[in-house]
Coordinates of C-alpha atoms and ligand atoms in Angstrom, one line a residue:
M300 CA 27.8 66.0 131.6
Y301 CA 29.7 67.0 135.0
K302 CA 31.0 70.3 133.5
T303 CA 27.5 71.4 133.7
M304 CA 27.4 70.3 137.2
N305 CA 27.8 73.1 140.5
V306 CA 30.4 72.9 142.9
L307 CA 27.5 71.6 145.3
A308 CA 26.4 69.1 143.1
I309 CA 29.8 67.6 142.4
T310 CA 30.5 68.1 146.4
A311 CA 27.6 65.7 146.9
L312 CA 28.4 63.6 144.6
L313 CA 31.9 63.8 145.9
A314 CA 30.3 62.7 149.8
E315 CA 28.5 59.5 148.1
L316 CA 31.5 58.1 146.6
A317 CA 33.3 58.7 149.6
V318 CA 33.0 54.9 150.9
A319 CA 36.3 54.0 151.8
W320 CA 40.1 54.9 151.3
P321 CA 41.4 55.0 149.0
V322 CA 39.2 56.7 146.8
H323 CA 39.2 55.9 143.2
T324 CA 38.4 58.7 141.8
S325 CA 38.6 57.4 137.8
T326 CA 34.8 58.0 138.8
L327 CA 35.6 61.7 139.2
P328 CA 34.3 64.5 137.4
P329 CA 35.8 67.2 135.7
T330 CA 37.7 69.8 138.2
T331 CA 37.5 73.2 135.8
P332 CA 34.5 74.9 135.1
D333 CA 33.8 75.7 131.3
E334 CA 34.2 79.5 132.2
Y335 CA 36.9 79.6 134.2
Y336 CA 40.4 79.5 133.1
I337 CA 43.5 78.4 134.6
S338 CA 47.1 80.7 133.4
F339 CA 50.5 79.6 133.7
G340 CA 52.7 82.4 132.7
P341 CA 55.9 81.8 131.0
R342 CA 57.4 79.7 133.9
P343 CA 56.9 76.4 132.8
Y344 CA 57.7 76.6 129.0
Y345 CA 61.2 78.4 130.0
L346 CA 61.9 75.8 132.2
I347 CA 61.0 73.6 129.2
Q348 CA 63.1 74.8 126.8
N349 CA 65.9 74.9 129.2
M350 CA 65.7 71.0 128.9
T351 CA 68.5 68.8 126.7
E352 CA 66.4 66.8 124.4
S353 CA 64.8 64.0 125.6
P354 CA 61.7 61.7 125.4
L355 CA 60.2 63.6 127.9
K356 CA 60.9 67.2 126.8
K357 CA 58.7 66.5 123.3
K358 CA 56.0 65.1 125.3
L359 CA 56.2 68.1 127.4
E360 CA 56.3 70.4 124.9
S361 CA 53.5 68.7 123.4
C362 CA 51.5 69.8 126.0
E363 CA 52.4 73.5 125.4
N364 CA 48.3 74.5 124.4
G365 CA 46.5 72.2 127.1
P366 CA 44.0 71.6 127.9
F367 CA 44.4 72.6 131.4
E368 CA 42.5 71.4 133.8
I369 CA 42.4 72.5 138.1
T370 CA 44.4 69.2 139.8
A371 CA 44.9 68.1 143.1
W372 CA 48.5 66.8 142.2
S373 CA 49.2 70.2 142.1
I374 CA 49.5 71.7 146.0
G375 CA 49.9 75.1 146.5
H376 CA 52.3 76.0 149.2
R377 CA 51.8 78.5 151.8
G378 CA 49.1 79.1 149.2
G379 CA 50.7 78.1 145.9
G380 CA 52.2 81.8 145.0
T381 CA 54.8 82.1 147.5
L382 CA 58.0 82.4 145.3
Q383 CA 56.5 86.0 144.8
I384 CA 53.6 86.8 146.7
P385 CA 53.8 87.0 150.6
E386 CA 52.9 83.4 151.9
E387 CA 49.8 82.6 153.6
T388 CA 47.9 85.0 152.1
V389 CA 44.5 85.4 150.1
E390 CA 46.6 86.6 147.5
S391 CA 49.4 83.8 147.5
T392 CA 46.0 81.6 147.5
M393 CA 44.5 83.4 144.6
A394 CA 47.5 83.1 142.7
G395 CA 47.7 78.8 143.3
A396 CA 44.1 78.9 142.6
R397 CA 44.8 80.6 139.4
M398 CA 47.7 78.4 138.5
G399 CA 45.5 75.4 139.0
A400 CA 46.2 74.2 142.1
G401 CA 43.7 71.3 143.1
I402 CA 44.8 71.7 147.2
L403 CA 45.6 74.6 148.7
E404 CA 47.6 74.8 152.2
C405 CA 47.2 76.8 155.3
D406 CA 49.7 76.7 158.4
V407 CA 47.7 76.6 161.5
S408 CA 48.9 79.0 164.6
F409 CA 47.0 79.8 167.3
T410 CA 46.7 83.9 168.9
S411 CA 46.8 84.8 172.5
D412 CA 42.8 84.3 172.5
L413 CA 43.4 80.7 170.5
G414 CA 41.9 82.1 167.6
L415 CA 43.1 79.7 165.0
V416 CA 45.1 81.8 161.8
C417 CA 47.2 80.7 158.8
R418 CA 51.0 81.6 159.6
H419 CA 53.7 79.1 158.7
S420 CA 55.3 79.8 162.1
L421 CA 53.6 80.8 165.5
C422 CA 56.8 82.8 165.8
D423 CA 57.4 84.4 162.4
L424 CA 55.6 88.0 162.5
H425 CA 58.2 89.6 162.7
T426 CA 59.6 88.8 159.4
T427 CA 55.9 88.1 157.4
T428 CA 54.5 91.0 158.4
D429 CA 54.2 94.6 159.3
I430 CA 53.9 94.1 162.8
L431 CA 57.0 95.7 163.7
L432 CA 55.8 98.7 162.0
R433 CA 52.6 98.6 164.8
P434 CA 54.2 100.2 168.1
E435 CA 51.1 99.4 169.5
L436 CA 51.3 95.5 168.8
A437 CA 55.3 95.5 168.2
A438 CA 54.9 96.3 172.3
K439 CA 53.5 93.0 172.5
C440 CA 56.3 91.1 170.7
T441 CA 58.0 88.1 172.9
T442 CA 61.2 90.4 171.7
P443 CA 60.6 93.8 170.9
F444 CA 62.6 95.3 168.4
T445 CA 66.8 95.8 169.1
P446 CA 68.4 97.3 166.1
A447 CA 72.0 96.4 165.1
N448 CA 75.1 97.5 166.6
E449 CA 78.9 96.8 165.5
T450 CA 79.2 93.5 167.1
S451 CA 75.2 92.2 167.1
D452 CA 72.6 92.0 164.6
A453 CA 69.1 93.1 164.8
T454 CA 67.0 90.8 166.7
A455 CA 62.8 90.8 166.9
L456 CA 60.6 88.1 167.9
C457 CA 56.5 88.3 167.4
C458 CA 54.5 85.5 168.0
T459 CA 50.8 85.2 167.3
S460 CA 50.2 84.0 170.4
D461 CA 51.2 87.7 171.5
I462 CA 48.0 89.0 169.9
T463 CA 44.5 88.6 169.5
K464 CA 42.9 87.0 166.6
D465 CA 41.6 90.7 165.7
E466 CA 44.6 92.3 166.1
F467 CA 46.5 89.8 163.9
M468 CA 43.8 90.2 161.4
S469 CA 44.5 94.1 161.1
L470 CA 48.0 93.2 160.0
C471 CA 49.9 93.1 156.2
S472 CA 51.4 90.4 155.1
K473 CA 54.5 91.0 153.5
M474 CA 57.7 88.5 151.9
D475 CA 59.2 86.3 154.6
G476 CA 62.6 88.0 154.9
F477 CA 64.5 90.6 157.2
N478 CA 67.5 92.9 157.2
A479 CA 69.8 91.4 160.0
S480 CA 72.0 94.6 159.9
A481 CA 68.6 97.2 160.3
T482 CA 69.4 99.5 162.4
T483 CA 65.6 100.9 162.6
P484 CA 61.8 98.7 162.5
E485 CA 61.8 100.5 158.6
D486 CA 65.1 98.6 157.2
Y487 CA 64.4 95.2 159.0
Q488 CA 61.5 95.1 156.5
H489 CA 63.4 94.2 154.0
G490 CA 65.8 91.2 152.8
V491 CA 63.9 88.6 151.1
P492 CA 66.3 86.5 148.9
F493 CA 67.2 87.5 145.3
F494 CA 65.2 85.5 143.2
R495 CA 61.8 86.9 145.3
T496 CA 60.2 89.8 145.3
E497 CA 58.9 92.8 147.6
L498 CA 56.7 93.8 144.3
Y499 CA 53.6 92.8 145.8
D500 CA 54.5 93.8 149.5
T501 CA 51.5 96.2 149.4
C502 CA 49.6 95.0 152.1
A503 CA 48.6 91.6 151.3
Q504 CA 45.5 90.0 153.3
V505 CA 46.1 87.7 156.4
M506 CA 43.7 84.8 157.1
S507 CA 42.3 83.3 159.8
L508 CA 41.2 79.7 159.6
D509 CA 37.7 80.7 159.0
S510 CA 38.7 82.9 155.9
Y511 CA 40.9 80.6 154.3
I512 CA 38.1 77.9 154.6
E513 CA 35.2 80.4 152.8
L514 CA 37.9 81.8 150.2
V515 CA 38.7 78.1 149.2
D516 CA 35.3 76.6 149.1
S517 CA 34.1 79.7 146.9
L518 CA 36.9 79.2 144.8
P519 CA 36.0 78.3 141.0
G520 CA 36.5 74.4 140.3
Y521 CA 36.4 71.5 142.7
R522 CA 39.3 72.6 145.5
N523 CA 40.7 71.0 148.4
F524 CA 42.4 72.0 151.9
T525 CA 45.7 71.0 153.0
P526 CA 46.1 72.7 156.4
E527 CA 48.6 72.0 158.7
L528 CA 48.5 71.8 162.9
K529 CA 51.9 73.5 163.4
T530 CA 54.1 73.1 166.4
P531 CA 54.7 75.4 168.8
P532 CA 58.5 76.5 168.6
K533 CA 60.2 76.4 172.3
Q534 CA 59.3 80.2 173.0
V535 CA 55.9 79.3 173.1
P536 CA 55.9 75.8 175.5
M537 CA 52.9 73.8 175.7
P538 CA 50.7 73.9 177.2
F539 CA 49.9 77.7 176.5
N540 CA 47.8 79.3 179.6
G541 CA 46.2 75.5 179.5
Y542 CA 45.8 75.4 175.8
T543 CA 47.1 71.8 174.9
Q544 CA 48.3 70.5 171.6
A545 CA 45.4 68.0 172.0
Q546 CA 43.1 70.8 172.0
Y547 CA 44.5 72.6 169.6
S548 CA 44.6 69.8 167.1
R549 CA 40.9 69.1 167.6
D550 CA 39.9 72.6 167.2
M551 CA 41.7 72.5 163.7
I552 CA 39.3 69.6 162.7
E553 CA 36.6 70.8 164.3
T554 CA 36.8 74.2 162.4
F555 CA 36.2 72.1 159.6
I556 CA 33.1 70.3 160.5
S557 CA 31.9 73.6 161.8
H558 CA 32.0 75.0 157.6
G559 CA 30.6 71.7 157.3
I560 CA 33.8 70.7 154.8
D561 CA 33.5 67.4 153.9
P562 CA 36.5 65.0 155.2
I563 CA 37.2 63.7 151.8
R564 CA 38.3 67.1 150.9
V565 CA 41.0 67.7 153.6
F566 CA 44.2 66.2 154.3
P567 CA 45.5 67.4 157.8
Q568 CA 49.3 67.4 158.3
S569 CA 51.5 67.3 161.2
F570 CA 55.3 66.7 161.8
T571 CA 53.9 65.7 165.6
P572 CA 52.7 62.0 165.4
A573 CA 50.6 62.3 168.3
D574 CA 48.4 64.8 166.2
I575 CA 48.0 62.5 163.3
Y576 CA 47.4 59.3 166.2
L577 CA 44.8 61.7 167.6
W578 CA 42.9 62.7 164.3
L579 CA 43.1 58.3 163.7
N580 CA 41.6 57.7 166.5
E581 CA 38.8 60.9 167.3
Y582 CA 38.3 61.8 163.7
P583 CA 39.2 58.8 161.6
E584 CA 37.5 60.0 158.4
W585 CA 39.8 62.8 158.9
G586 CA 42.7 60.9 160.0
A587 CA 42.7 58.3 156.9
Q588 CA 43.5 61.4 154.6
A589 CA 46.3 62.7 157.5
V590 CA 49.6 63.3 156.2
F591 CA 52.5 62.6 158.4
L592 CA 55.4 65.2 157.6
D593 CA 58.8 63.9 158.3
E594 CA 62.4 65.5 159.1
D595 CA 63.2 63.4 161.1
G596 CA 65.8 62.1 158.7
D597 CA 67.6 65.5 158.7
D598 CA 70.7 64.4 160.3
P599 CA 72.2 61.9 158.3
A600 CA 72.9 59.5 160.9
N601 CA 69.5 59.7 161.8
F602 CA 68.4 58.7 157.7
T603 CA 68.4 54.8 158.1
T604 CA 66.0 55.2 161.0
A605 CA 63.9 57.3 159.0
V606 CA 63.6 54.8 156.5
N607 CA 63.1 51.3 158.5
R608 CA 60.4 53.2 160.4
L609 CA 58.1 53.6 157.1
P610 CA 56.3 50.1 157.9
A611 CA 55.4 50.3 161.4
L612 CA 54.1 53.8 160.4
K613 CA 51.7 52.3 157.8
A614 CA 50.6 49.7 160.0
S615 CA 50.1 52.3 162.5
G616 CA 47.2 53.6 160.3
V617 CA 49.4 56.5 159.0
N618 CA 48.0 56.2 155.0
I619 CA 50.0 59.3 153.5
I620 CA 54.1 60.3 154.9
S621 CA 55.5 63.1 153.3
P622 CA 59.4 64.3 153.2
P623 CA 61.4 66.8 151.2
I624 CA 62.1 66.4 147.8
N625 CA 65.5 65.3 149.1
Y626 CA 64.3 62.7 151.1
L627 CA 63.2 60.9 148.0
L628 CA 66.5 61.2 145.7
A629 CA 70.2 60.1 145.7
V630 CA 72.4 59.8 143.3
G631 CA 73.4 56.8 141.0
G632 CA 73.1 55.0 137.4
P633 CA 75.7 52.8 136.6
N634 CA 78.5 56.1 136.1
N635 CA 77.3 57.1 139.9
D636 CA 76.3 60.3 137.8
T637 CA 72.6 60.5 137.3
I638 CA 69.6 60.8 139.7
V639 CA 67.7 57.9 141.1
P640 CA 64.6 57.3 143.5
S641 CA 66.4 56.6 147.3
D642 CA 66.1 53.8 149.8
Y643 CA 63.4 56.2 151.6
A644 CA 61.4 56.7 148.1
I645 CA 61.9 52.5 147.9
A646 CA 60.9 52.0 150.9
A647 CA 57.8 54.5 151.2
K648 CA 56.4 52.9 148.4
K649 CA 57.2 49.1 149.1
A650 CA 55.4 49.7 152.4
G651 CA 52.1 50.9 150.6
L652 CA 52.2 54.2 151.8
D653 CA 51.4 57.2 149.4
I654 CA 53.9 60.2 149.0
I655 CA 53.5 64.0 148.9
S656 CA 56.5 65.9 148.8
W657 CA 57.2 69.6 149.2
S658 CA 58.4 72.2 147.7
F659 CA 59.3 72.8 144.5
E660 CA 60.3 75.9 142.9
R661 CA 61.0 77.0 146.3
S662 CA 65.0 76.7 145.8
G663 CA 65.3 79.9 143.0
P664 CA 67.6 79.1 140.5
L665 CA 69.2 75.4 140.2
T666 CA 72.5 76.8 139.0
R667 CA 72.9 77.8 142.7
V668 CA 72.1 74.4 144.4
A669 CA 75.4 73.3 145.3
A670 CA 77.1 77.2 146.0
D671 CA 73.9 78.0 148.2
D672 CA 74.0 74.4 150.6
D673 CA 70.4 74.5 148.8
Y674 CA 68.5 72.2 150.8
Y675 CA 65.9 70.4 148.8
Y676 CA 68.8 69.3 146.4
S677 CA 70.7 68.8 148.3
S678 CA 70.8 64.3 148.3
V679 CA 71.6 65.0 144.5
A680 CA 73.5 68.7 144.7
P681 CA 76.4 67.2 142.6
V682 CA 74.5 66.2 139.6
V683 CA 72.2 69.6 140.0
H684 CA 73.1 72.3 137.6
Y685 CA 70.6 74.1 135.3
D686 CA 66.8 74.8 135.9
G687 CA 65.8 72.1 132.9
Q688 CA 66.2 70.0 135.5
M689 CA 63.4 70.6 137.3
Y690 CA 61.2 68.7 135.4
E691 CA 63.4 65.6 134.6
I692 CA 63.5 65.6 138.5
L693 CA 59.8 66.2 138.9
D694 CA 58.6 63.3 136.3
L695 CA 60.9 60.5 138.4
M696 CA 59.7 61.4 141.4
A697 CA 55.9 61.5 139.6
R698 CA 56.9 57.9 137.5
E699 CA 59.4 56.1 139.4
I700 CA 58.2 56.4 142.4
G701 CA 54.7 57.4 142.2
L702 CA 54.3 60.7 144.1
K703 CA 50.3 61.4 144.9
G704 CA 51.1 64.9 144.8
M705 CA 53.5 68.1 145.3
F706 CA 53.7 71.2 147.1
S707 CA 54.9 74.2 145.5
D708 CA 55.9 77.7 146.0
W709 CA 54.7 78.7 142.1
S710 CA 51.8 76.2 141.4
S711 CA 52.1 76.6 137.3
T712 CA 55.1 74.4 137.3
V713 CA 53.7 71.3 139.0
T714 CA 50.3 72.3 137.3
Y715 CA 51.4 72.0 133.8
Y716 CA 53.5 68.7 134.2
A717 CA 50.6 66.7 136.0
N718 CA 47.8 68.0 133.4
C719 CA 50.6 66.8 130.8
F720 CA 50.6 63.1 132.5
G721 CA 47.0 63.0 133.3
L722 CA 48.0 63.2 137.2
K723 CA 44.8 63.4 139.4
G724 CA 46.1 63.3 143.0
P725 CA 45.9 62.0 146.3
G726 CA 43.6 59.3 146.5
N727 CA 43.9 58.4 142.6
Ligands
NAG881 C1 69.9 75.9 130.6 O1 70.5 77.1 131.1 C2 72.0 76.7 131.1 C3 72.1 78.8 131.8 O2 71.8 78.2 133.4 C4 72.8 77.0 130.0 O3 74.3 76.8 130.4 C5 72.4 75.8 129.0 O4 73.0 76.1 127.7 C6 70.3 75.9 128.8 N1 70.4 74.6 128.4 C7 69.2 74.3 127.4 C8 69.2 73.7 126.5 O5 69.3 75.9 126.7
NAG882 C1 75.2 96.2 171.1 O1 73.6 95.3 171.3 C2 74.0 94.0 171.8 C3 72.1 93.4 171.8 O2 71.1 94.5 171.4 C4 74.1 94.5 173.5 O3 74.2 93.5 174.8 C5 75.3 95.2 173.1 O4 75.2 95.9 174.8 C6 75.1 96.6 172.3 N1 76.7 96.9 172.1 C7 76.8 98.2 172.0 C8 78.5 99.0 171.6 O5 75.9 99.2 171.6
NAG883 C1 69.8 97.0 156.3 O1 70.0 98.1 157.1 C2 71.1 98.9 156.9 C3 71.2 99.6 158.1 O2 70.3 100.5 158.6 C4 71.0 99.6 155.6 O3 72.1 101.0 155.2 C5 70.7 99.0 154.7 O4 70.6 99.9 153.6 C6 69.7 97.7 155.1 N1 69.8 97.1 153.4 C7 68.3 96.6 153.1 C8 68.3 95.6 151.5 O5 67.2 97.4 153.3
NAG884 C1 68.7 61.9 165.4 O1 68.0 60.8 166.7 C2 68.3 60.6 167.7 C3 68.4 59.5 168.3 O2 66.7 58.8 168.5 C4 67.8 62.4 168.2 O3 68.1 62.6 169.9 C5 68.6 63.1 167.7 O4 67.7 64.1 168.1 C6 67.9 63.0 166.8 N1 68.8 63.7 165.4 C7 68.1 65.3 164.9 C8 68.8 66.0 163.8 O5 66.7 64.8 164.6
NAG885 C1 77.7 58.4 144.1 O1 78.2 59.6 144.5 C2 77.5 60.3 145.5 C3 77.6 61.7 145.2 O2 78.5 62.0 144.4 C4 78.7 59.6 146.5 O3 78.3 60.3 147.4 C5 78.9 57.9 146.8 O4 79.8 58.0 147.6 C6 78.9 57.7 145.0 N1 78.6 56.1 145.1 C7 79.5 55.3 144.6 C8 79.0 53.6 145.1 O5 80.5 55.5 143.9

């Protein structure tokens, strides 16, 4: 019966159900309208075909014809089409949505007039947009373009805070990349990693936080939001002309409130503890679903500290911890040659934290993990050799570690898996 309800009715029903964390969504209605088809393309099938024979491979093969539903276990990283389509754009978000991601991400940065816009870093406009080809805007960059010469690489640094929101909205988005040898701004535009593509560098549409909220809210099916409040880089010291990090973190939540979005649909993220605690104190319903992004164990010397801190984070009100994939995996087993849950994963689970991780499909072919010093598989690089291992690793995280959601740069890979195992996403 729920299939015939419209999105508003479902939202209202969810609001009624949303009495306390955790939300027991076994009572939730199906998320995918009858007339909306999610679409995967060949990639999940390619990955399954490359697996060695196992019960997992058989199970995944048995799901090949669906039925498939939108699932919040599948989180569109920078939109969800980021492997091939410019990140943080309408096009990437539409791609993630079509591939069944139930949660779609916008990284929230601010402009010179304190507009909130979707961009992964405050200062990546020179590599993710055409700003250097727009002389009147390029002139406003923190560091304008300087060509490469015999001794130095080309340089540029353009920040959202260098331009107004209207100026930002006039930019074209492109795949993240640059050519360090460039002697002209035109040449500087290229240089994406070989496994991505410039096929969709056709002026992808940038988004403000407002337009992202409107877009995601208008998509077919039940979709949730995950805005990440960016911590400005050192080139944009805070407070920025009096604008504090605290006000910025409030403004992000207030934008959702002004659009009438129910907090149960929003998973606000930050790497900065103060942002999370501000939401817990001032916006408790929003703070309850806040996602604490953890990269404090990147230095191996600090990893144990990051593990030991987990119970205190839970005690301080954090419900969802979000480390990168490599934090959750270790090499172990009887012959020390298999992938097992890491101490971090075990401790997070024991502390009662929900775990969401990032980012699947960001690394390119797994054949190159060791040679390319890939970050996301770094803790298991000696035993990662081919793409079919992706689903083995995802399965370990899902079923042994109990992951509540996975960010992915190409949503179909994760949506397919989540459907095959009936995974519904955070709060379940
Ligand atoms: C998986 O791909 C690798 C190359 O990346 C190949 O060597 C291997 O044979 C493939 N495995 C299967 C089962 O197809
Ligand atoms: C090369 O570029 C650097 C940085 O822009 C500059 O300091 C240096 O003088 C240039 N060298 C030559 C030979 O032009
Ligand atoms: C990078 O820039 C150099 C110098 O302008 C140019 O020769 C080269 O073709 C460019 N590479 C790419 C991938 O665009
Ligand atoms: C490791 O922890 C120390 C002490 O807290 C800190 O000063 C240092 O910056 C940390 N290193 C990294 C890479 O986070
Ligand atoms: C297991 O293998 C990993 C990675 O290959 C290595 O770092 C670790 O020291 C090994 N542990 C034991 C107990 O041999």
